[in-house]
PDB file of C-alpha atoms in Angstrom:
ATOM      1  CA  UNK A 269     -75.441 -17.029 -45.170  1.00  0.00           C
ATOM      2  CA  UNK A 270     -75.079 -18.607 -48.687  1.00  0.00           C
ATOM      3  CA  UNK A 271     -77.607 -21.357 -49.706  1.00  0.00           C
ATOM      4  CA  UNK A 272     -76.597 -24.043 -52.237  1.00  0.00           C
ATOM      5  CA  UNK A 273     -78.980 -26.590 -53.214  1.00  0.00           C
ATOM      6  CA  UNK A 274     -78.261 -30.364 -54.102  1.00  0.00           C
ATOM      7  CA  UNK A 275     -80.547 -30.126 -57.340  1.00  0.00           C
ATOM      8  CA  UNK A 276     -82.777 -27.912 -59.468  1.00  0.00           C
ATOM      9  CA  UNK A 277     -85.811 -29.644 -57.794  1.00  0.00           C
ATOM     10  CA  UNK A 278     -85.033 -28.708 -54.332  1.00  0.00           C
ATOM     11  CA  UNK A 279     -84.073 -25.256 -55.013  1.00  0.00           C
ATOM     12  CA  UNK A 280     -87.347 -25.049 -56.733  1.00  0.00           C
ATOM     13  CA  UNK A 281     -89.534 -26.259 -53.683  1.00  0.00           C
ATOM     14  CA  UNK A 282     -87.421 -23.864 -51.268  1.00  0.00           C
ATOM     15  CA  UNK A 283     -87.904 -20.812 -53.933  1.00  0.00           C
ATOM     16  CA  UNK A 284     -90.859 -21.232 -55.551  1.00  0.00           C
ATOM     17  CA  UNK A 285     -94.545 -21.017 -53.634  1.00  0.00           C
ATOM     18  CA  UNK A 286     -96.035 -22.912 -56.684  1.00  0.00           C
ATOM     19  CA  UNK A 287     -93.451 -25.937 -56.376  1.00  0.00           C
ATOM     20  CA  UNK A 288     -93.642 -25.988 -52.856  1.00  0.00           C
ATOM     21  CA  UNK A 289     -97.668 -25.887 -52.633  1.00  0.00           C
ATOM     22  CA  UNK A 290     -97.400 -29.030 -55.100  1.00  0.00           C
ATOM     23  CA  UNK A 291     -94.678 -30.878 -52.834  1.00  0.00           C
ATOM     24  CA  UNK A 292     -96.588 -30.228 -49.664  1.00  0.00           C
ATOM     25  CA  UNK A 293    -100.120 -31.358 -51.121  1.00  0.00           C
ATOM     26  CA  UNK A 294    -101.421 -27.831 -51.035  1.00  0.00           C
ATOM     27  CA  UNK A 295    -100.522 -27.172 -47.234  1.00  0.00           C
ATOM     28  CA  UNK A 296    -100.394 -23.294 -46.901  1.00  0.00           C
ATOM     29  CA  UNK A 297     -99.167 -23.458 -43.327  1.00  0.00           C
ATOM     30  CA  UNK A 298     -96.374 -25.653 -44.444  1.00  0.00           C
ATOM     31  CA  UNK A 299     -95.301 -23.690 -47.502  1.00  0.00           C
ATOM     32  CA  UNK A 300     -95.064 -20.302 -45.429  1.00  0.00           C
ATOM     33  CA  UNK A 301     -92.948 -22.270 -42.655  1.00  0.00           C
ATOM     34  CA  UNK A 302     -90.731 -23.521 -45.333  1.00  0.00           C
ATOM     35  CA  UNK A 303     -90.330 -20.098 -47.375  1.00  0.00           C
ATOM     36  CA  UNK A 304     -89.799 -18.502 -43.779  1.00  0.00           C
ATOM     37  CA  UNK A 305     -86.844 -20.651 -42.755  1.00  0.00           C
ATOM     38  CA  UNK A 306     -85.253 -20.219 -46.138  1.00  0.00           C
ATOM     39  CA  UNK A 307     -85.433 -16.574 -45.648  1.00  0.00           C
ATOM     40  CA  UNK A 308     -84.044 -17.106 -42.235  1.00  0.00           C
ATOM     41  CA  UNK A 309     -81.052 -19.205 -43.447  1.00  0.00           C
ATOM     42  CA  UNK A 310     -80.544 -16.494 -46.215  1.00  0.00           C
ATOM     43  CA  UNK A 311     -80.393 -13.576 -43.518  1.00  0.00           C
ATOM     44  CA  UNK A 312     -78.212 -15.443 -41.120  1.00  0.00           C
ATOM     45  CA  UNK A 313     -74.393 -14.340 -40.675  1.00  0.00           C
ATOM     46  CA  UNK A 314     -73.374 -17.782 -39.654  1.00  0.00           C
ATOM     47  CA  UNK A 315     -75.068 -21.292 -38.625  1.00  0.00           C
ATOM     48  CA  UNK A 316     -74.804 -20.220 -35.333  1.00  0.00           C
ATOM     49  CA  UNK A 317     -77.527 -17.825 -35.783  1.00  0.00           C
ATOM     50  CA  UNK A 318     -79.841 -20.823 -36.468  1.00  0.00           C
ATOM     51  CA  UNK A 319     -78.369 -23.013 -33.680  1.00  0.00           C
ATOM     52  CA  UNK A 320     -79.294 -20.683 -31.316  1.00  0.00           C
ATOM     53  CA  UNK A 321     -83.005 -20.563 -32.527  1.00  0.00           C
ATOM     54  CA  UNK A 322     -84.934 -23.268 -30.684  1.00  0.00           C
ATOM     55  CA  UNK A 323     -87.677 -23.186 -32.976  1.00  0.00           C
ATOM     56  CA  UNK A 324     -85.325 -24.568 -35.938  1.00  0.00           C
ATOM     57  CA  UNK A 325     -84.178 -27.429 -33.769  1.00  0.00           C
ATOM     58  CA  UNK A 326     -81.095 -28.113 -35.650  1.00  0.00           C
ATOM     59  CA  UNK A 327     -79.725 -31.533 -35.108  1.00  0.00           C
ATOM     60  CA  UNK A 328     -77.354 -33.973 -36.725  1.00  0.00           C
ATOM     61  CA  UNK A 329     -78.691 -36.889 -38.344  1.00  0.00           C
ATOM     62  CA  UNK A 330     -77.628 -40.235 -37.604  1.00  0.00           C
ATOM     63  CA  UNK A 331     -76.541 -43.166 -39.842  1.00  0.00           C
ATOM     64  CA  UNK A 332     -79.094 -45.910 -40.111  1.00  0.00           C
ATOM     65  CA  UNK A 333     -78.861 -48.779 -42.288  1.00  0.00           C
ATOM     66  CA  UNK A 334     -77.261 -47.777 -45.930  1.00  0.00           C
ATOM     67  CA  UNK A 335     -77.683 -44.205 -45.412  1.00  0.00           C
ATOM     68  CA  UNK A 336     -74.717 -42.144 -44.791  1.00  0.00           C
ATOM     69  CA  UNK A 337     -75.733 -39.209 -42.907  1.00  0.00           C
ATOM     70  CA  UNK A 338     -72.602 -37.973 -40.975  1.00  0.00           C
ATOM     71  CA  UNK A 339     -72.155 -34.284 -41.163  1.00  0.00           C
ATOM     72  CA  UNK A 340     -75.821 -33.755 -42.278  1.00  0.00           C
ATOM     73  CA  UNK A 341     -78.218 -31.945 -40.252  1.00  0.00           C
ATOM     74  CA  UNK A 342     -81.886 -30.994 -40.269  1.00  0.00           C
ATOM     75  CA  UNK A 343     -84.361 -28.249 -39.291  1.00  0.00           C
ATOM     76  CA  UNK A 344     -87.653 -28.640 -38.498  1.00  0.00           C
ATOM     77  CA  UNK A 345     -90.076 -26.579 -41.415  1.00  0.00           C
ATOM     78  CA  UNK A 346     -93.003 -26.433 -39.073  1.00  0.00           C
ATOM     79  CA  UNK A 347     -92.237 -27.315 -35.221  1.00  0.00           C
ATOM     80  CA  UNK A 348     -91.276 -30.782 -33.632  1.00  0.00           C
ATOM     81  CA  UNK A 349     -94.785 -32.204 -34.043  1.00  0.00           C
ATOM     82  CA  UNK A 350     -94.837 -32.051 -37.727  1.00  0.00           C
ATOM     83  CA  UNK A 351     -92.886 -34.699 -39.665  1.00  0.00           C
ATOM     84  CA  UNK A 352     -91.096 -32.447 -42.387  1.00  0.00           C
ATOM     85  CA  UNK A 353     -87.557 -31.314 -42.411  1.00  0.00           C
ATOM     86  CA  UNK A 354     -84.903 -29.587 -44.375  1.00  0.00           C
ATOM     87  CA  UNK A 355     -81.607 -31.667 -44.387  1.00  0.00           C
ATOM     88  CA  UNK A 356     -78.865 -29.455 -44.834  1.00  0.00           C
ATOM     89  CA  UNK A 357     -75.075 -29.986 -45.016  1.00  0.00           C
ATOM     90  CA  UNK A 358     -72.576 -27.000 -43.809  1.00  0.00           C
ATOM     91  CA  UNK A 359     -69.816 -26.363 -46.047  1.00  0.00           C
ATOM     92  CA  UNK A 360     -66.595 -24.342 -45.731  1.00  0.00           C
ATOM     93  CA  UNK A 361     -65.619 -21.193 -47.783  1.00  0.00           C
ATOM     94  CA  UNK A 362     -64.516 -23.482 -50.479  1.00  0.00           C
ATOM     95  CA  UNK A 363     -68.161 -25.229 -50.563  1.00  0.00           C
ATOM     96  CA  UNK A 364     -66.439 -28.729 -49.062  1.00  0.00           C
ATOM     97  CA  UNK A 365     -68.058 -30.501 -46.039  1.00  0.00           C
ATOM     98  CA  UNK A 366     -66.266 -29.757 -43.043  1.00  0.00           C
ATOM     99  CA  UNK A 367     -64.130 -32.519 -41.567  1.00  0.00           C
ATOM    100  CA  UNK A 368     -65.357 -31.855 -37.796  1.00  0.00           C
ATOM    101  CA  UNK A 369     -68.933 -32.857 -37.589  1.00  0.00           C
ATOM    102  CA  UNK A 370     -69.503 -31.153 -34.165  1.00  0.00           C
ATOM    103  CA  UNK A 371     -71.943 -28.370 -34.736  1.00  0.00           C
ATOM    104  CA  UNK A 372     -70.776 -26.550 -31.788  1.00  0.00           C
ATOM    105  CA  UNK A 373     -67.616 -26.286 -33.016  1.00  0.00           C
ATOM    106  CA  UNK A 374     -68.260 -25.161 -36.356  1.00  0.00           C
ATOM    107  CA  UNK A 375     -71.510 -23.184 -36.374  1.00  0.00           C
ATOM    108  CA  UNK A 376     -69.794 -19.970 -35.634  1.00  0.00           C
ATOM    109  CA  UNK A 377     -67.827 -20.110 -38.878  1.00  0.00           C
ATOM    110  CA  UNK A 378     -70.315 -21.737 -41.341  1.00  0.00           C
ATOM    111  CA  UNK A 379     -71.475 -19.191 -43.847  1.00  0.00           C
ATOM    112  CA  UNK A 380     -72.421 -21.779 -46.699  1.00  0.00           C
ATOM    113  CA  UNK A 381     -74.664 -24.810 -46.421  1.00  0.00           C
ATOM    114  CA  UNK A 382     -76.078 -27.255 -48.962  1.00  0.00           C
ATOM    115  CA  UNK A 383     -79.732 -28.069 -48.983  1.00  0.00           C
ATOM    116  CA  UNK A 384     -79.988 -31.889 -49.836  1.00  0.00           C
ATOM    117  CA  UNK A 385     -84.030 -32.255 -49.465  1.00  0.00           C
ATOM    118  CA  UNK A 386     -87.130 -31.027 -47.873  1.00  0.00           C
ATOM    119  CA  UNK A 387     -88.880 -34.597 -47.152  1.00  0.00           C
ATOM    120  CA  UNK A 388     -90.752 -36.085 -44.340  1.00  0.00           C
ATOM    121  CA  UNK A 389     -88.687 -37.519 -41.365  1.00  0.00           C
ATOM    122  CA  UNK A 390     -89.624 -41.184 -41.626  1.00  0.00           C
ATOM    123  CA  UNK A 391     -90.116 -41.699 -45.420  1.00  0.00           C
TER     124      UNK A 391
END
């Protein structure tokens, strides 16, 4: 699967151990978990490969307040008990967001995702 990044900062966190260390406050476990998730995304043929792995807990984000999260999904960096998540948006082959946001319908054809952020769940 192809991974795009919302900006250079997000890309650096996802691809550089030093940047991830700084982002996670020196937590080696989070750094290793994040980079393992990024490697799994790179190795996946489609988003269905990620959807079928329960440890990723791929789930839709809901609109709350001013945030417009329709069409965005998250995967856990290090399990459900940890607050960190990777927010991503599935894109079509033209690198445009899908009109249909039902992940079960599109997961088999999603071969491009854009990582929007790596953040704590409630911040």
